[in-house]
Short mmCIF file of C-alpha atoms in Angstrom, two decimals:
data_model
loop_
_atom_site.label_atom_id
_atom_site.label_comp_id
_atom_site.label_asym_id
_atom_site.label_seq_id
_atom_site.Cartn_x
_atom_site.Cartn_y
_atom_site.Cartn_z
CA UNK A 1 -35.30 3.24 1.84
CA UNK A 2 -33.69 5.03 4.94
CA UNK A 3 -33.18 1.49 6.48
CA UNK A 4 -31.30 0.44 2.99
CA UNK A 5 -28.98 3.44 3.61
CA UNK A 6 -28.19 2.63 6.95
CA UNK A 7 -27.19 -0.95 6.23
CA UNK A 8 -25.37 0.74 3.42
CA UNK A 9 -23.94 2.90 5.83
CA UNK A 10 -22.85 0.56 8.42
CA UNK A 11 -21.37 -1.67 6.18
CA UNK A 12 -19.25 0.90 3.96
CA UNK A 13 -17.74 1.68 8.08
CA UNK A 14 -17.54 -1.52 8.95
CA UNK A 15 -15.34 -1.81 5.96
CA UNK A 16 -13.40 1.18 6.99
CA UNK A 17 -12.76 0.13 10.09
CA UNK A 18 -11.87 -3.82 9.03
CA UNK A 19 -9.04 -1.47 6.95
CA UNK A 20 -7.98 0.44 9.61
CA UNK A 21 -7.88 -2.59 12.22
CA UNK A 22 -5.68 -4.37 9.54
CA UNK A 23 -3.51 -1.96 8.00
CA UNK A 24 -1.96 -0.86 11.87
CA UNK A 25 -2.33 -4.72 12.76
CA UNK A 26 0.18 -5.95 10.31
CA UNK A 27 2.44 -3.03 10.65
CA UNK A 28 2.75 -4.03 14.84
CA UNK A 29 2.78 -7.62 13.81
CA UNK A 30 5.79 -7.01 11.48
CA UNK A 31 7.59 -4.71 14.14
CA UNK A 32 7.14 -7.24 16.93
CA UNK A 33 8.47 -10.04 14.73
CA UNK A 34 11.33 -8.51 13.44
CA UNK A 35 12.50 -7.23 16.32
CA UNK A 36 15.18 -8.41 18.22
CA UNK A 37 13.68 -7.45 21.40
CA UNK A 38 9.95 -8.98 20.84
CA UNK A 39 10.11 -12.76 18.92
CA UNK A 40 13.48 -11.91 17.56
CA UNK A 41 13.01 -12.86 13.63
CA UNK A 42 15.80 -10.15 12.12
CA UNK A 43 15.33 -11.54 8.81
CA UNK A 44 12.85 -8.65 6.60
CA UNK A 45 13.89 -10.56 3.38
CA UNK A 46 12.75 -13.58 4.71
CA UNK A 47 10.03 -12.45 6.32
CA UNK A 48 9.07 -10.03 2.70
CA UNK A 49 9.52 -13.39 0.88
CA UNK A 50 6.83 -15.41 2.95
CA UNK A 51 4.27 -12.96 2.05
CA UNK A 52 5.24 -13.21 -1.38
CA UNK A 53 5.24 -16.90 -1.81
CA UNK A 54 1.51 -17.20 0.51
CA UNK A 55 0.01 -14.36 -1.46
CA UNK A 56 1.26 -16.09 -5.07
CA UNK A 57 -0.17 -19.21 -3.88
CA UNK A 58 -3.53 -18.26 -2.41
CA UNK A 59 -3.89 -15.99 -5.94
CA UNK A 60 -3.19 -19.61 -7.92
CA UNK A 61 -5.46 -21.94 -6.09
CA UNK A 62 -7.84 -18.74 -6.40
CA UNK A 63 -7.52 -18.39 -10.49
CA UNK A 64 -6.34 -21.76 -11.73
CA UNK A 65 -7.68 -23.94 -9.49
CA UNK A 66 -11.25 -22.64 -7.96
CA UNK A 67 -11.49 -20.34 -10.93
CA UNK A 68 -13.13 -18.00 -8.67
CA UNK A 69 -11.49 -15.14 -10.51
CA UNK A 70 -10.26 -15.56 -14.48
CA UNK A 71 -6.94 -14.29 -15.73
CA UNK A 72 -5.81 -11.38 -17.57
CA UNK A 73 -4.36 -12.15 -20.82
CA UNK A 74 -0.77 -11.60 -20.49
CA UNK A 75 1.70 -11.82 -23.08
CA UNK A 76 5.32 -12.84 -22.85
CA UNK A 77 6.61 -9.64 -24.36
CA UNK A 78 4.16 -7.34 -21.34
CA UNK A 79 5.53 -9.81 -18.46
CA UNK A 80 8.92 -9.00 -19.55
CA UNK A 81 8.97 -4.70 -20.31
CA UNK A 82 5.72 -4.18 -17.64
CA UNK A 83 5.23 -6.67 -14.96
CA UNK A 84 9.17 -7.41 -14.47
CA UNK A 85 10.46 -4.19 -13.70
CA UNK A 86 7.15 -3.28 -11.35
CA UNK A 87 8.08 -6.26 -9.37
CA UNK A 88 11.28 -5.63 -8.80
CA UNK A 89 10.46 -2.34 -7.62
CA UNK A 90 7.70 -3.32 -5.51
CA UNK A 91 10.02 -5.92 -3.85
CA UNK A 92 12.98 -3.35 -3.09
CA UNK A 93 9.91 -1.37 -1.19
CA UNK A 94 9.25 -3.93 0.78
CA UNK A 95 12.59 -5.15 1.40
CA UNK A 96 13.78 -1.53 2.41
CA UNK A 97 10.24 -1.07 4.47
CA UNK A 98 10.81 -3.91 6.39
CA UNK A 99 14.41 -3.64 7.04
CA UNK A 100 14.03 -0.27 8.41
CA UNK A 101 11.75 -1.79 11.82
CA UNK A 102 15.33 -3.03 12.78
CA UNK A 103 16.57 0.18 13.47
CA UNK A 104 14.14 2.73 14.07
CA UNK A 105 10.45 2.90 15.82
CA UNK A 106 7.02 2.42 14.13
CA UNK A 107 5.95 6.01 14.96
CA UNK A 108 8.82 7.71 13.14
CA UNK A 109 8.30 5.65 10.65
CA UNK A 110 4.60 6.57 10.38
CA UNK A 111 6.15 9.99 10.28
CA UNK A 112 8.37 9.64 7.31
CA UNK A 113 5.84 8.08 5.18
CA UNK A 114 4.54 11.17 4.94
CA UNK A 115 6.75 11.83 2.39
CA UNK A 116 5.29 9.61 0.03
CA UNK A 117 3.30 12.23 -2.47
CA UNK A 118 6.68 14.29 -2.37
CA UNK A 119 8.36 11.13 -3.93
CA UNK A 120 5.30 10.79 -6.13
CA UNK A 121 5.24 13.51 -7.54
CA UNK A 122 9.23 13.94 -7.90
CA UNK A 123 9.09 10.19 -9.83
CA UNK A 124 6.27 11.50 -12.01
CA UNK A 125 7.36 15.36 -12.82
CA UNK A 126 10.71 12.83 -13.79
CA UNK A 127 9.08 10.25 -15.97
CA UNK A 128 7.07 12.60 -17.75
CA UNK A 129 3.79 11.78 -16.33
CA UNK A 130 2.85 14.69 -14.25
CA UNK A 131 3.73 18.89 -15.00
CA UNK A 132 5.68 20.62 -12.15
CA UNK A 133 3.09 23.00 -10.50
CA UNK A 134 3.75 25.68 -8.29
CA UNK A 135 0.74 24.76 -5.87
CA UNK A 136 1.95 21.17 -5.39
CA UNK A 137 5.31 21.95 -5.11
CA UNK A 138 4.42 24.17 -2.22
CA UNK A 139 2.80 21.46 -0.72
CA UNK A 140 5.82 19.24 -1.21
CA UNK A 141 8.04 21.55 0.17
CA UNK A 142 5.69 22.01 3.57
CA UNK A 143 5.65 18.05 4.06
CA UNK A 144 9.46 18.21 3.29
CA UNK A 145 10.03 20.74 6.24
CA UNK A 146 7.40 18.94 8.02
CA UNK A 147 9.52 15.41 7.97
CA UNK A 148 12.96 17.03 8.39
CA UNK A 149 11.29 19.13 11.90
CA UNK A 150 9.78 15.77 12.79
CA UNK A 151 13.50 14.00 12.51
CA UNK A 152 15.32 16.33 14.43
CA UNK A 153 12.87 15.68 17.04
CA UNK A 154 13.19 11.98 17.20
CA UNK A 155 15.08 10.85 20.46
CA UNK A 156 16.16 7.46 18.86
CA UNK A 157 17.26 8.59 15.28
CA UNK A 158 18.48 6.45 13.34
CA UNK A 159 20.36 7.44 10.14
CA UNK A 160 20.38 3.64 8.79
CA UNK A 161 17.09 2.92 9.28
CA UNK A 162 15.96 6.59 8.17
CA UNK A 163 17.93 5.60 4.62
CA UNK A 164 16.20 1.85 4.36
CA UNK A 165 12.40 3.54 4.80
CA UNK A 166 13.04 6.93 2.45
CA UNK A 167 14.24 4.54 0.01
CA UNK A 168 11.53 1.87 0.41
CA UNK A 169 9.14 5.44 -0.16
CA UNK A 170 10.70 6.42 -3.61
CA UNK A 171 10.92 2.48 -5.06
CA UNK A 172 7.18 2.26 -3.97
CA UNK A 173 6.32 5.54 -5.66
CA UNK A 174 8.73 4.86 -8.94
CA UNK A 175 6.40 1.24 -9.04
CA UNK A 176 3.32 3.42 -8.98
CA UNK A 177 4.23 5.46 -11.80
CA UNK A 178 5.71 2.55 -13.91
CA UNK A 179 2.25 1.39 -12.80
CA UNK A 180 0.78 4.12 -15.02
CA UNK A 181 3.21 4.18 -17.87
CA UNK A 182 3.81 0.31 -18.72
CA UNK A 183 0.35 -1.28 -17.39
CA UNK A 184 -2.36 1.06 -18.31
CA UNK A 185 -0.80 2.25 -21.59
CA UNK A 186 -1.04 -1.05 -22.83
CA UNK A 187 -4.81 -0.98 -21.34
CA UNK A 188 -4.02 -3.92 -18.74
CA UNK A 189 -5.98 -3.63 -15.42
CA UNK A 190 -5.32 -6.02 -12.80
CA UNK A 191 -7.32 -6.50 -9.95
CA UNK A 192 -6.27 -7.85 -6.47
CA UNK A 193 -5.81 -11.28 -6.97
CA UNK A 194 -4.98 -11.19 -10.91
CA UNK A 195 -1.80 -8.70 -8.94
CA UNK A 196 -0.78 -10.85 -6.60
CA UNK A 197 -0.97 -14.06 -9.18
CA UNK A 198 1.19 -12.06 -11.54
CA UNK A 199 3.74 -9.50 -9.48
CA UNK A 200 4.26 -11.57 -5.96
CA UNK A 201 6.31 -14.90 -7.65
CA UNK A 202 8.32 -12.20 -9.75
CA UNK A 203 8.95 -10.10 -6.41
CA UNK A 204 9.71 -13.56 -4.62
CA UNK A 205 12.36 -14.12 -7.21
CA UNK A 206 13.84 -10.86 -6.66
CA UNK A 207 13.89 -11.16 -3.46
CA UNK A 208 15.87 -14.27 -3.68
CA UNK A 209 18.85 -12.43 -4.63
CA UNK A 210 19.57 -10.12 -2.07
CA UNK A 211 18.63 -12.81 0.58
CA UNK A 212 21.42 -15.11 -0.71
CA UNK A 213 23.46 -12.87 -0.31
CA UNK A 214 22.33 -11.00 3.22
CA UNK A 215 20.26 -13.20 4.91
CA UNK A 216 21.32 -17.22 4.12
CA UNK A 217 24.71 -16.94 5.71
CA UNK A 218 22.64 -15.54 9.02
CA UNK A 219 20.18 -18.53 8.58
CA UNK A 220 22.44 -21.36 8.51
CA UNK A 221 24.78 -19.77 11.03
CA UNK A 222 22.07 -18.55 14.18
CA UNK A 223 20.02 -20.95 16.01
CA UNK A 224 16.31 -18.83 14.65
CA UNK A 225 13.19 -21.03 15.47
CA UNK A 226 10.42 -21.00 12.64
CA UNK A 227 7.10 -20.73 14.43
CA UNK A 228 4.02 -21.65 11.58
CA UNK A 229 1.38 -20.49 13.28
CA UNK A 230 3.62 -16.63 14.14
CA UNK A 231 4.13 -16.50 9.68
CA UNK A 232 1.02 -18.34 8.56
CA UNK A 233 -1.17 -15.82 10.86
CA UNK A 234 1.42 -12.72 10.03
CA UNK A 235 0.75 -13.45 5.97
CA UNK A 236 -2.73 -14.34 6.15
CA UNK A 237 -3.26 -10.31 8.04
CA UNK A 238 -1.05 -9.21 5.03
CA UNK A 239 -3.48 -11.07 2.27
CA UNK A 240 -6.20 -10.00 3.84
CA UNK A 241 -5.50 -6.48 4.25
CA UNK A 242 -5.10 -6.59 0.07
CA UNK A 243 -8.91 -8.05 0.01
CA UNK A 244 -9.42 -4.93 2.65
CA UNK A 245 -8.27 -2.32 0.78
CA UNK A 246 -10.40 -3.58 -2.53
CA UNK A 247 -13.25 -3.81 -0.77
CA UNK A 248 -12.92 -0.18 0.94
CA UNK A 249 -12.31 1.41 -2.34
CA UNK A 250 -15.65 -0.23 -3.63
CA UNK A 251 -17.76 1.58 -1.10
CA UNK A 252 -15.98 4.63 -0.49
CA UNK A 253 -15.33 7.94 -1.90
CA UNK A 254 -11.76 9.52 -2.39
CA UNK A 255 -12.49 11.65 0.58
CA UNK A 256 -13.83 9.32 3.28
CA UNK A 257 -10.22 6.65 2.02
CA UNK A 258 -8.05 10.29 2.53
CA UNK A 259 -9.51 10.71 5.98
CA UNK A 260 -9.36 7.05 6.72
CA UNK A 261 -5.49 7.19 5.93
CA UNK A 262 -5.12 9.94 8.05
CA UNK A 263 -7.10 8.25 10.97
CA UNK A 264 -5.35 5.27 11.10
CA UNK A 265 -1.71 6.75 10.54
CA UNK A 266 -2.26 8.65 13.90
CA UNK A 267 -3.88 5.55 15.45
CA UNK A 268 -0.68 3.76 14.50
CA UNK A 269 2.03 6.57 16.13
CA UNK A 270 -0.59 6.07 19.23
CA UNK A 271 -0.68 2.36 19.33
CA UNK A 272 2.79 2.27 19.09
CA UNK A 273 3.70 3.80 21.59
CA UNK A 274 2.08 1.58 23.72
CA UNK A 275 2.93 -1.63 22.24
CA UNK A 276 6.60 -0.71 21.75
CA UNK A 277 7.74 1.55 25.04
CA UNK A 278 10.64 1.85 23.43
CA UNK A 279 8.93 4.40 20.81
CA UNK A 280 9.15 7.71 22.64
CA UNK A 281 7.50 10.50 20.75
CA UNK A 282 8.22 13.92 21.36
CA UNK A 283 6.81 17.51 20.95
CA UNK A 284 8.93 18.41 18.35
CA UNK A 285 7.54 14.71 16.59
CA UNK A 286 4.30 15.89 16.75
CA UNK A 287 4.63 19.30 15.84
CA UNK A 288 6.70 18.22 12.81
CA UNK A 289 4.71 15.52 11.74
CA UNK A 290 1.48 18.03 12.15
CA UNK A 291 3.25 19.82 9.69
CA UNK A 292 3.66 17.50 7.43
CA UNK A 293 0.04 16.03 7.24
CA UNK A 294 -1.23 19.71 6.75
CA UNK A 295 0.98 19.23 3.31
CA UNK A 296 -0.42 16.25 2.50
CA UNK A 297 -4.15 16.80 3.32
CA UNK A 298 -3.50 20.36 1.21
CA UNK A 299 -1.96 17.74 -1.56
CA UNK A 300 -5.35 15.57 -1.52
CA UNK A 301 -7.51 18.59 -1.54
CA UNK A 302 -5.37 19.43 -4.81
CA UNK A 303 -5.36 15.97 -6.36
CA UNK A 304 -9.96 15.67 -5.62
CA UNK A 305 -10.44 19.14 -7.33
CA UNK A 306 -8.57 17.66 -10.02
CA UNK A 307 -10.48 14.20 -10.73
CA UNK A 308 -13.99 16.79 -10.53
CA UNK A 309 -12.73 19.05 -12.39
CA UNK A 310 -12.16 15.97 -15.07
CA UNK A 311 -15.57 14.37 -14.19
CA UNK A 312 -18.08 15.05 -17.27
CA UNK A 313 -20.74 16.88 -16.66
CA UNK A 314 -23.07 13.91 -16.72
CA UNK A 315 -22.44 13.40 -13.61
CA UNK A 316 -24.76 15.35 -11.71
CA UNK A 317 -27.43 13.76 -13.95
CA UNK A 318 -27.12 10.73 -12.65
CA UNK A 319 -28.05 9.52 -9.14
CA UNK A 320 -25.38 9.66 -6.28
CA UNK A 321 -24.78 5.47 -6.26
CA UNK A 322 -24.73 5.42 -10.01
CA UNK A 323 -22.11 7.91 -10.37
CA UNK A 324 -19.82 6.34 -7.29
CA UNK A 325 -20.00 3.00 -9.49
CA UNK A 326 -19.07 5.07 -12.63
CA UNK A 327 -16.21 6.29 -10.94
CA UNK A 328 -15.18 2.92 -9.79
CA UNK A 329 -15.65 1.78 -13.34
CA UNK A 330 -14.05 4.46 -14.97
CA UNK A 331 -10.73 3.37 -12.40
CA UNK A 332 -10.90 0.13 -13.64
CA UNK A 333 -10.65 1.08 -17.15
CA UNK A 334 -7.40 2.85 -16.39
CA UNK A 335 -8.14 6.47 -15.41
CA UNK A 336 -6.49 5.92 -11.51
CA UNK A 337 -3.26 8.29 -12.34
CA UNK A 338 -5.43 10.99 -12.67
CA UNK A 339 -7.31 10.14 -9.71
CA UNK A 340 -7.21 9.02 -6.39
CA UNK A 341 -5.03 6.27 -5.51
CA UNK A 342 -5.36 4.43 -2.20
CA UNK A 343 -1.99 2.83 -1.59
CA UNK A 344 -1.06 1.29 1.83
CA UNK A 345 2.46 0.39 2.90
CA UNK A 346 2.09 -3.19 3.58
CA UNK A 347 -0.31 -3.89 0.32
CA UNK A 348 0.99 -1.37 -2.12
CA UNK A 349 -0.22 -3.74 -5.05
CA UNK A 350 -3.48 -2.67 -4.80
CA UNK A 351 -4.37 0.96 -5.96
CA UNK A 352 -7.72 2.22 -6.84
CA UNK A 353 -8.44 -0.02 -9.72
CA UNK A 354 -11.31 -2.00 -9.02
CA UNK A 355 -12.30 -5.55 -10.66
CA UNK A 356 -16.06 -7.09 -12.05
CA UNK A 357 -17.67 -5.62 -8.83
CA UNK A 358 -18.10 -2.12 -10.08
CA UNK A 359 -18.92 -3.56 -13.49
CA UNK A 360 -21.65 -5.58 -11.65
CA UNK A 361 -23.16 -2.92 -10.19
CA UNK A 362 -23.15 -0.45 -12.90
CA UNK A 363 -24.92 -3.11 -15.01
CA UNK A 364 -27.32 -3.76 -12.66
CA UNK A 365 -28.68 -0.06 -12.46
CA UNK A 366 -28.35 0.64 -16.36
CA UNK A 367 -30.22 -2.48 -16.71
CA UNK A 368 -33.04 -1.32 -14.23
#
C-alpha cells in the first residue's frame, strides 16, 4: 500500500514538474523567437496563428481520424452565440500576449499577470456572474497596488508593451467568464482536445484579420527566414503544455496547482533573467510584485474556502482518492466557475474541466 502511494506520489510530481518545465519553456521559447535581438521573428500574429493551425490539426487527426477521442455534439446555432465569440476573445489574448515580448521583458511581464483575478473578478462582478465582496475586493485592490509599485520599479518600462499584456489579461479573463455563461449554461464541457478541435480554427480565422492588415505587408516586404524545425518544436511545447495542464489537474488538488503557479511564476522572473540579460529586475520589482502575490495567494485562500464550503457533506464519508475523483467529476459536469480554475498564459483553453479520465476512475471505485 505505502509503495502504491509513493508511485502515486512521484508521479502526481513528476506531473507537476513536466508543467512547470513546460509552462516557463514556452514562455522563453516565445520571447527568444520574437525577439529582435535573439532569432529575430517580430511577427506574434504569425507566430499566435501557427499554434493555432498545429493545435487544430493535431485535435482533427486526434478525433476524426484516430478517433482516439469522440466529439461533442455541437450545434450550428452553439458554434455561432458560444464558441465564436470565446474564440475571438481567446485569440485577441494571445495576440496582445505575444505582442507585448516585443517591447517589454519576460519578468515584468510575469509581474503584471498578476493582475489576472483582478480582471476576473471585474469581468464577472460585470457580467453578472460573481457578487462584489468586500474581502475580494480588498484583495484586488492589494494586487492592484502591488502591480502599479512593481511598474514604477521597472528600469525598462514600457508603456506600449504594458497596454498589449493588460489587455491580453482582461480578453483572457472576459473568455473565461463567457466560458461560464455561454458553454456550461448550455451544459457543454469540452475537454482538451474536443477545445482545441473546436476554438483554435475559429481563433486562426480571427487571427487572419488583424495579420492582413499588420503583419502581411511586413512579410512580403523583409527578408524573415522560416526555420521548421524553430515553429514545429515551438508549437509542439505549446500542444503539449495543453496535454500538461490536463493531466496536472487530474492528479492534483486546488492547492498543490495554486502553489505550483506560484512556483513556477518566480522560476520564470529567475530564469529570465538569465536567459535574457537584458531583463534587469529591481528591488522595487520584487517588493512590488511580493505584494502583489500576497493578494493573490489571499484571493486563492478565498476562492478554496469557497468550493468546501460548497462541497456536500458526503464528502468526508468517502475515502480521500474517491472524493479527489468526485471533484474532478463534478468539474467536468460544469461546476469549475465556482471552483478552482487552473489557467496558464500560453494554454488558456484548458481550465479545470476534466474529460472520461475522472469518469474512469470514479467508475472504477463505485464499481469495486
Amino acid at each position: 500500500m505505502a509503495k502504491m502511494i509513493n508511485k502515486t506520489l512521484l508521479l502526481t510530481y513528476s506531473y507537476l514538474l513536466i508543467y512547470i518545465l513546460l509552462s516557463s519553456g514556452v514562455i522563453l521559447y516565445n520571447k527568444w523567437v520574437l525577439s529582435p535581438k535573439y532569432f529575430n521573428f517580430p511577427l506574434p500574429i504569425t507566430l499566435t496563428m501557427i499554434h493555432m493551425g498545429f493545435s487544430g490539426f493535431v485535435a482533427f487527426l486526434l478525433i476524426r481520424v484516430f478517433k482516439v477521442v469522440s466529439p461533442v455534439k455541437m450545434t450550428f446555432e452553439i458554434y455561432v452565440t458560444c464558441v465564436v465569440p470565446i474564440s475571438a476573445f481567446f485569440a485577441s489574448s494571445l495576440w496582445f500576449g505575444n505582442t507585448a515580448y516585443l517591447h517589454i521583458s519576460v519578468a515584468f511581464i510575469q509581474m503584471l499577470k498578476a493582475l489576472m483575478p483582478v480582471a476576473t473578478f471585474i469581468m464577472a462582478v460585470v457580467c453578472g456572474t460573481d457578487k462584489a465582496r468586500c474581502d475580494v475586493f480588498m484583495n484586488m485592490l492589494l494586487v492592484s497596488v502591488g502591480v502599479v509599485v512593481s511598474s514604477y520599479g521597472e528600469i525598462n518600462f514600457n508603456i506600449i508593451g504594458t497596454v498589449y499584456q493588460v489587455t491580453g489579461i482582461f480578453a483572457e479573463a472576459l473568455r473565461l467568464v463567457l466560458t461560464q455563461v455561454l458553454l456550461q449554461k448550455k451544459g457543454l464541457t469540452l475537454n482538451p482536445v474536443t477545445s482545441l478541435y473546436y476554438i483554435a480554427p475559429c481563433s486562426f480565422v480571427f487571427l487572419s484579420l488583424p495579420w492582413y492588415v499588420l503583419e502581411k505587408p511586413n512579410i512580403e516586404v523583409s527578408q524573415i527566414q522560416f526555420n521548421f524545425w524553430i515553429f514545429f518544436s515551438n508549437a509542439l511545447c505549446a500542444l503539449a503544455l495543453n496535454f500538461s495542464i490536463f493531466l496536472v489537474i487530474g492528479r492534483t488538488g486546488a492547492v498543490t496547482i495554486r502553489v505550483a503557479g506560484v512556483l513556477k511564476d518566480w522560476i520564470l522572473i529567475a530564469l529570465s533573467t538569465v536567459i535574457f540579460p537584458e531583463s534587469t529586475i529591481t528591488g522595487l520589482n520584487i517588493i512590488g510584485y511580493a505584494i502583489a502575490l500576497c493578494g493573490v495567494v489571499m484571493y486563492n485562500y478565498i476562492k478554496i474556502k469557497d468550493v468546501k464550503a460548497t462541497q456536500p457533506i458526503t464528502d468526508s464519508l468517502l475515502p480521500d482518492r474517491i472524493t479527489k475523483d468526485w471533484k474532478a467529476k463534478s468539474s467536468s459536469d460544469g461546476e469549475s466557475p465556482r471552483g478552482i480554475e487552473l489557467v496558464d498564459e500560453e494554454a488558456p483553453l484548458i481550465t479545470s474541466r476534466l474529460s472520461h479520465i475522472g469518469r474512469t476512475q470514479l467508475g472504477t471505485h463505485t464499481a469495486a
